[in-house]
Coordinates of C-alpha atoms in Angstrom, one line a residue:
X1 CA 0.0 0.0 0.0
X2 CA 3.0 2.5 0.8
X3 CA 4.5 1.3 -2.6
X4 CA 1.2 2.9 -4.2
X5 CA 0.8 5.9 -2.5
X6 CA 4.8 6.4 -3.3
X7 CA 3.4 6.2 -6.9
X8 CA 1.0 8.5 -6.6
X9 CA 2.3 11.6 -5.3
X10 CA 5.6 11.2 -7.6
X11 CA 3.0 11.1 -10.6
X12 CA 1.0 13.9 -9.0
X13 CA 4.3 16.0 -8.7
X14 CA 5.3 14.9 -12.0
X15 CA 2.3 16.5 -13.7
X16 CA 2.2 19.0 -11.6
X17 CA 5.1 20.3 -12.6
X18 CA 4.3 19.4 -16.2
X19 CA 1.4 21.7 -15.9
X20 CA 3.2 24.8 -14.5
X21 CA 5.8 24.5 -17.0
X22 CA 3.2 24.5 -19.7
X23 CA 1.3 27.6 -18.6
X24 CA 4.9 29.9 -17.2
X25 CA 7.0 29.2 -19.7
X26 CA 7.9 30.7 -22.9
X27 CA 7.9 29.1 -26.8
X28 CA 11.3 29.6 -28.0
X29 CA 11.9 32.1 -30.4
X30 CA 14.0 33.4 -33.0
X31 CA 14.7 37.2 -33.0
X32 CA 18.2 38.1 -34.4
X33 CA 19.1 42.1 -34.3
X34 CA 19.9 43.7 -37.4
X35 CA 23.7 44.0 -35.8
X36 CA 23.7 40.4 -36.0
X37 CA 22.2 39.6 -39.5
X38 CA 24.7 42.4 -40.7
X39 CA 27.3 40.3 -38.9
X40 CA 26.3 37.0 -40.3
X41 CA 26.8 38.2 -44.0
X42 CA 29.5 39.4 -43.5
X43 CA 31.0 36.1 -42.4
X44 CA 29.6 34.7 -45.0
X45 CA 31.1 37.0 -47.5
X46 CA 34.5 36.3 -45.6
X47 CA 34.1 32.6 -45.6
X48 CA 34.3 32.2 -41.7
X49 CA 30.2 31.7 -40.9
X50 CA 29.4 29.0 -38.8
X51 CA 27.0 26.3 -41.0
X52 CA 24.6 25.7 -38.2
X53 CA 24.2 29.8 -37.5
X54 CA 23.7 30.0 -41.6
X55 CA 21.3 26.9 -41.4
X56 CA 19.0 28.5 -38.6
X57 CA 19.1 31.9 -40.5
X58 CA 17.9 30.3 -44.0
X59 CA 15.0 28.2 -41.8
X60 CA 13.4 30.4 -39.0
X61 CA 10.9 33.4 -40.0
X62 CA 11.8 36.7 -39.2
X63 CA 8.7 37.8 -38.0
X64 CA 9.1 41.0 -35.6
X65 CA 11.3 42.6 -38.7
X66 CA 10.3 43.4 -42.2
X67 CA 13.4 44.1 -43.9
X68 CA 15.2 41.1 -42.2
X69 CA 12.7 38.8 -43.3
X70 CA 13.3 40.2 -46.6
X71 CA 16.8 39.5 -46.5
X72 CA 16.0 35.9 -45.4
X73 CA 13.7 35.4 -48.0
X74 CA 16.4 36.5 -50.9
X75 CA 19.0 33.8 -49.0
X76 CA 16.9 31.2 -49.2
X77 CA 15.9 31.8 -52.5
X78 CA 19.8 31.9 -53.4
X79 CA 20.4 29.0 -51.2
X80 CA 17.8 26.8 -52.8
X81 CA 17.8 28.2 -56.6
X82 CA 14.3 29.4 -57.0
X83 CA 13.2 31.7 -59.6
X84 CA 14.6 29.4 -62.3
X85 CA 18.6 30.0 -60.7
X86 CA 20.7 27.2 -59.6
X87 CA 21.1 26.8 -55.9
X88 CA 24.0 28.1 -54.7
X89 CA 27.3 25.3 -54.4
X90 CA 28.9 24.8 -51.1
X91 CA 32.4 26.0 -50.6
X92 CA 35.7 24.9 -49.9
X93 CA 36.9 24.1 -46.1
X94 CA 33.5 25.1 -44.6
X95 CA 32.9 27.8 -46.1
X96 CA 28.8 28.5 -46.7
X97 CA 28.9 29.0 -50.5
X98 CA 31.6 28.9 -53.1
X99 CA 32.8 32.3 -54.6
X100 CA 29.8 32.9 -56.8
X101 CA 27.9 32.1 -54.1
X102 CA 29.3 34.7 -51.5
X103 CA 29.9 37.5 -54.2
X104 CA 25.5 37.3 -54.6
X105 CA 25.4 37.5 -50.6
X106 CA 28.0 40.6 -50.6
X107 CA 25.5 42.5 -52.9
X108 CA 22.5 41.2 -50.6
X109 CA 24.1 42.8 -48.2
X110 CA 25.0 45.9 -49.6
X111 CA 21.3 46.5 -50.2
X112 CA 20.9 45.6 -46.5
X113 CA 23.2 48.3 -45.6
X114 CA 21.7 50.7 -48.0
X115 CA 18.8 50.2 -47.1
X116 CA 19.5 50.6 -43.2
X117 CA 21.2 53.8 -43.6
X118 CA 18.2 55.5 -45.5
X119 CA 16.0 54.2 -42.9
X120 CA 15.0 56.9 -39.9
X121 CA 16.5 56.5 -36.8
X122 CA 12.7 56.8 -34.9
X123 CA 9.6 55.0 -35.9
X124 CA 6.5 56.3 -35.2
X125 CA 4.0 53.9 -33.9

């Protein structure tokens, strides 16, 4: 009878905590800065971005920023060949993309950067 009980209240803790966990705590998210997109192209460019950073770039939806989502949108469609383009080849020793490759990301983000500095420093909302 003690084993039983012992059973019980584990389970009952068990869910418990299951249930508090399910209503405090947050969905992951993906929110990258505009510092950091800027950042990642320009490693790609170099040929020193981490493959896994690159990977969750290309696959998670910008949604809290317009223009980064935009810049998403033209990687992928780069990194997969749509629009009738091939996709882009892999590089040498890690690299993200082979010369062509990074030369298209370099004028990505040169738009990015363009487009950045013409944008006001305030929103109003």
């Amino acid at each position: 009878m003690g084993e039983l009980i012992l059973a019980f209240v584990l389970t009952f803790l068990v869910l418990i905590g299951l249930v508090l966990a399910l209503k405090f705590g947050r969905v992951p998210s993906y929110r990258p800065d505009r510092d950091s997109v800027l950042k990642l192209l320009h490693q790609v460019v170099d040929g020193t971005a981490d493959v896994r950073r690159w990977d969750l770039f290309l696959g998670m939806p910008i949604q809290h920023d317009e223009i980064l989502e935009s810049v998403r949108v033209q990687c992928v469609v780069l990194h997969e060949g749509l629009d009738g383009q091939p996709p882009a080849r892999e590089g040498l020793d890690g690299q993200v993309y082979d010369r062509a490759g990074r030369e298209k990301i370099a004028e990505i983000l040169t738009e990015l950067e363009k487009t950045l500095s013409e944008e006001p420093i305030t929103r109003e909302f």
